[in-house]
mmCIF file of C-alpha atoms in Angstrom:
data_model
loop_
_atom_site.group_PDB
_atom_site.id
_atom_site.type_symbol
_atom_site.label_atom_id
_atom_site.label_comp_id
_atom_site.label_asym_id
_atom_site.label_seq_id
_atom_site.Cartn_x
_atom_site.Cartn_y
_atom_site.Cartn_z
ATOM 1 C CA UNK L 1 -6.789 0.831 -18.065
ATOM 2 C CA UNK L 2 -5.781 -2.528 -16.645
ATOM 3 C CA UNK L 3 -6.051 -2.430 -12.828
ATOM 4 C CA UNK L 4 -4.245 -5.764 -12.385
ATOM 5 C CA UNK L 5 -1.211 -4.539 -14.327
ATOM 6 C CA UNK L 6 -1.019 -1.280 -12.390
ATOM 7 C CA UNK L 7 -1.236 -3.126 -9.073
ATOM 8 C CA UNK L 8 1.301 -5.729 -10.155
ATOM 9 C CA UNK L 9 3.862 -3.105 -11.249
ATOM 10 C CA UNK L 10 3.440 -1.068 -8.068
ATOM 11 C CA UNK L 11 3.982 -4.114 -5.888
ATOM 12 C CA UNK L 12 6.874 -5.340 -8.037
ATOM 13 C CA UNK L 13 8.711 -2.073 -7.386
ATOM 14 C CA UNK L 14 8.341 -2.439 -3.608
ATOM 15 C CA UNK L 15 9.088 -6.185 -3.582
ATOM 16 C CA UNK L 16 12.324 -5.685 -5.508
ATOM 17 C CA UNK L 17 13.474 -3.198 -2.880
ATOM 18 C CA UNK L 18 12.388 -5.360 0.059
ATOM 19 C CA UNK L 19 14.302 -8.314 -1.329
ATOM 20 C CA UNK L 20 17.515 -6.275 -1.347
ATOM 21 C CA UNK L 21 17.449 -5.135 2.297
ATOM 22 C CA UNK L 22 20.023 -6.522 4.691
ATOM 23 C CA UNK L 23 18.977 -7.116 8.318
ATOM 24 C CA UNK L 24 20.575 -3.792 9.327
ATOM 25 C CA UNK L 25 18.653 -1.894 6.620
ATOM 26 C CA UNK L 26 15.335 -2.612 8.355
ATOM 27 C CA UNK L 27 16.416 -0.464 11.335
ATOM 28 C CA UNK L 28 17.746 2.397 9.224
ATOM 29 C CA UNK L 29 15.778 5.656 9.121
ATOM 30 C CA UNK L 30 13.832 5.818 5.875
ATOM 31 C CA UNK L 31 11.470 8.757 6.367
ATOM 32 C CA UNK L 32 11.411 11.277 9.215
ATOM 33 C CA UNK L 33 11.571 9.116 12.335
ATOM 34 C CA UNK L 34 10.323 5.994 10.555
ATOM 35 C CA UNK L 35 12.655 3.089 9.984
ATOM 36 C CA UNK L 36 12.530 1.000 6.841
ATOM 37 C CA UNK L 37 10.387 -1.483 8.770
ATOM 38 C CA UNK L 38 7.991 1.309 9.793
ATOM 39 C CA UNK L 39 7.712 2.559 6.217
ATOM 40 C CA UNK L 40 7.067 -0.905 4.780
ATOM 41 C CA UNK L 41 4.530 -1.434 7.591
ATOM 42 C CA UNK L 42 2.857 1.803 6.521
ATOM 43 C CA UNK L 43 2.627 0.480 2.961
ATOM 44 C CA UNK L 44 1.138 -2.720 4.355
ATOM 45 C CA UNK L 45 -1.549 -0.820 6.268
ATOM 46 C CA UNK L 46 -2.432 1.075 3.092
ATOM 47 C CA UNK L 47 -2.620 -2.206 1.183
ATOM 48 C CA UNK L 48 -4.939 -3.733 3.799
ATOM 49 C CA UNK L 49 -7.176 -0.663 3.585
ATOM 50 C CA UNK L 50 -7.198 -0.770 -0.227
ATOM 51 C CA UNK L 51 -8.087 -4.492 -0.145
ATOM 52 C CA UNK L 52 -11.019 -3.605 2.127
ATOM 53 C CA UNK L 53 -12.294 -1.072 -0.399
ATOM 54 C CA UNK L 54 -12.002 -3.537 -3.273
ATOM 55 C CA UNK L 55 -13.674 -6.287 -1.266
ATOM 56 C CA UNK L 56 -16.699 -4.037 -0.784
ATOM 57 C CA UNK L 57 -16.836 -3.355 -4.530
ATOM 58 C CA UNK L 58 -16.533 -7.104 -5.146
ATOM 59 C CA UNK L 59 -19.592 -7.727 -2.966
ATOM 60 C CA UNK L 60 -17.828 -8.936 0.167
ATOM 61 C CA UNK L 61 -17.623 -7.694 3.728
ATOM 62 C CA UNK L 62 -14.048 -7.133 4.956
ATOM 63 C CA UNK L 63 -12.993 -8.737 8.223
ATOM 64 C CA UNK L 64 -10.975 -5.617 9.074
ATOM 65 C CA UNK L 65 -12.035 -1.973 9.050
ATOM 66 C CA UNK L 66 -8.971 0.193 8.523
ATOM 67 C CA UNK L 67 -11.006 2.348 6.158
ATOM 68 C CA UNK L 68 -12.835 3.715 9.239
ATOM 69 C CA UNK L 69 -9.590 5.024 10.735
ATOM 70 C CA UNK L 70 -9.342 8.827 10.590
ATOM 71 C CA UNK L 71 -7.012 9.904 7.794
ATOM 72 C CA UNK L 72 -5.427 12.558 10.048
ATOM 73 C CA UNK L 73 -4.048 9.922 12.430
ATOM 74 C CA UNK L 74 -3.955 6.824 10.202
ATOM 75 C CA UNK L 75 -0.253 6.928 9.359
ATOM 76 C CA UNK L 76 1.127 7.420 12.867
ATOM 77 C CA UNK L 77 -1.424 5.130 14.527
ATOM 78 C CA UNK L 78 -0.797 2.283 12.108
ATOM 79 C CA UNK L 79 2.986 2.717 12.357
ATOM 80 C CA UNK L 80 2.728 2.539 16.150
ATOM 81 C CA UNK L 81 0.610 -0.621 15.989
ATOM 82 C CA UNK L 82 3.209 -2.328 13.794
ATOM 83 C CA UNK L 83 6.299 -0.968 15.543
ATOM 84 C CA UNK L 84 7.019 -4.127 17.519
ATOM 85 C CA UNK L 85 6.115 -6.537 14.735
ATOM 86 C CA UNK L 86 8.888 -8.615 13.224
ATOM 87 C CA UNK L 87 10.183 -7.804 9.760
ATOM 88 C CA UNK L 88 8.710 -11.100 8.598
ATOM 89 C CA UNK L 89 5.255 -10.116 9.894
ATOM 90 C CA UNK L 90 5.487 -6.678 8.263
ATOM 91 C CA UNK L 91 6.434 -8.133 4.886
ATOM 92 C CA UNK L 92 3.844 -10.919 5.169
ATOM 93 C CA UNK L 93 1.067 -8.416 5.879
ATOM 94 C CA UNK L 94 1.983 -6.340 2.840
ATOM 95 C CA UNK L 95 2.266 -9.318 0.506
ATOM 96 C CA UNK L 96 -0.836 -11.071 1.860
ATOM 97 C CA UNK L 97 -2.880 -7.894 1.528
ATOM 98 C CA UNK L 98 -1.604 -7.444 -2.017
ATOM 99 C CA UNK L 99 -2.680 -11.006 -2.847
ATOM 100 C CA UNK L 100 -6.133 -10.207 -1.431
ATOM 101 C CA UNK L 101 -6.228 -7.014 -3.480
ATOM 102 C CA UNK L 102 -5.396 -8.926 -6.639
ATOM 103 C CA UNK L 103 -8.091 -11.507 -5.871
ATOM 104 C CA UNK L 104 -10.769 -8.801 -5.964
ATOM 105 C CA UNK L 105 -9.646 -6.997 -9.131
ATOM 106 C CA UNK L 106 -11.271 -9.369 -11.622
ATOM 107 C CA UNK L 107 -14.494 -9.467 -9.636
ATOM 108 C CA UNK L 108 -15.105 -5.759 -10.201
ATOM 109 C CA UNK L 109 -16.571 -4.986 -13.656
ATOM 110 C CA UNK L 110 -14.572 -2.558 -15.839
ATOM 111 C CA UNK L 111 -17.458 -0.090 -15.933
ATOM 112 C CA UNK L 112 -17.388 0.134 -12.111
ATOM 113 C CA UNK L 113 -13.652 0.873 -12.115
ATOM 114 C CA UNK L 114 -14.184 3.914 -14.336
ATOM 115 C CA UNK L 115 -17.552 5.124 -12.996
ATOM 116 C CA UNK L 116 -17.190 8.594 -11.504
ATOM 117 C CA UNK L 117 -18.854 9.100 -8.137
ATOM 118 C CA UNK L 118 -18.530 5.571 -6.754
ATOM 119 C CA UNK L 119 -16.136 6.678 -4.007
ATOM 120 C CA UNK L 120 -17.729 9.878 -2.625
ATOM 121 C CA UNK L 121 -15.589 9.726 0.533
ATOM 122 C CA UNK L 122 -12.516 10.304 -1.680
ATOM 123 C CA UNK L 123 -14.207 12.899 -3.860
ATOM 124 C CA UNK L 124 -17.397 12.841 -5.910
ATOM 125 C CA UNK L 125 -15.469 13.582 -9.101
ATOM 126 C CA UNK L 126 -13.289 10.450 -8.811
ATOM 127 C CA UNK L 127 -13.624 6.845 -9.876
ATOM 128 C CA UNK L 128 -12.170 3.667 -8.438
ATOM 129 C CA UNK L 129 -9.479 3.605 -11.130
ATOM 130 C CA UNK L 130 -8.446 7.143 -10.114
ATOM 131 C CA UNK L 131 -8.153 5.943 -6.525
ATOM 132 C CA UNK L 132 -6.071 2.968 -7.678
ATOM 133 C CA UNK L 133 -3.602 5.145 -9.574
ATOM 134 C CA UNK L 134 -3.341 8.048 -7.133
ATOM 135 C CA UNK L 135 -3.510 6.258 -3.804
ATOM 136 C CA UNK L 136 -2.281 2.728 -4.360
ATOM 137 C CA UNK L 137 0.192 2.875 -7.233
ATOM 138 C CA UNK L 138 1.221 6.472 -6.647
ATOM 139 C CA UNK L 139 1.755 5.856 -2.951
ATOM 140 C CA UNK L 140 4.135 2.964 -3.564
ATOM 141 C CA UNK L 141 6.009 4.984 -6.166
ATOM 142 C CA UNK L 142 6.164 7.948 -3.754
ATOM 143 C CA UNK L 143 7.876 5.879 -1.054
ATOM 144 C CA UNK L 144 10.125 3.812 -3.330
ATOM 145 C CA UNK L 145 12.844 6.509 -3.536
ATOM 146 C CA UNK L 146 12.968 6.646 0.265
ATOM 147 C CA UNK L 147 13.453 2.886 0.426
ATOM 148 C CA UNK L 148 16.028 3.082 -2.369
ATOM 149 C CA UNK L 149 17.914 5.736 -0.377
ATOM 150 C CA UNK L 150 18.246 3.277 2.519
ATOM 151 C CA UNK L 151 19.927 0.844 0.155
ATOM 152 C CA UNK L 152 22.212 3.542 -1.222
ATOM 153 C CA UNK L 153 23.302 4.550 2.298
ATOM 154 C CA UNK L 154 23.866 0.876 3.125
ATOM 155 C CA UNK L 155 26.179 0.450 0.114
ATOM 156 C CA UNK L 156 28.029 3.670 1.021
ATOM 157 C CA UNK L 157 28.702 2.281 4.531
ATOM 158 C CA UNK L 158 30.054 -0.975 3.157
#
């Protein structure tokens, strides 16, 4: 498995959608009560949290601590925090966090990526590469159709 490729392709999918949004698309409902901006902000919060995890594996100490946020309230709390942020700030957070994530990938040895039991808080039977695929890549792919639907509705209104 190549973690850098998986991360790059997941981010590429989201970036291609972001680059197609018109100003009005950012206020459109994308998921439940979340606007496109809220949903992209949610992806940004996840990316920051994933960068924190990788930084620990790379021997660093993250400046933030989103990984300590309770999973039951993480999504709504982080969306509320970012609600009044500008679109530019939302996109910058996501892309900056992704750049941080990518900076840690090569600093983590391949055997650590695949070692089962290194992330007991996720499940003792999982490895870091499982977490990468299921949580990071899978999460972006899960929300991509919702972002794509915003674009489709935008074209239909035109």
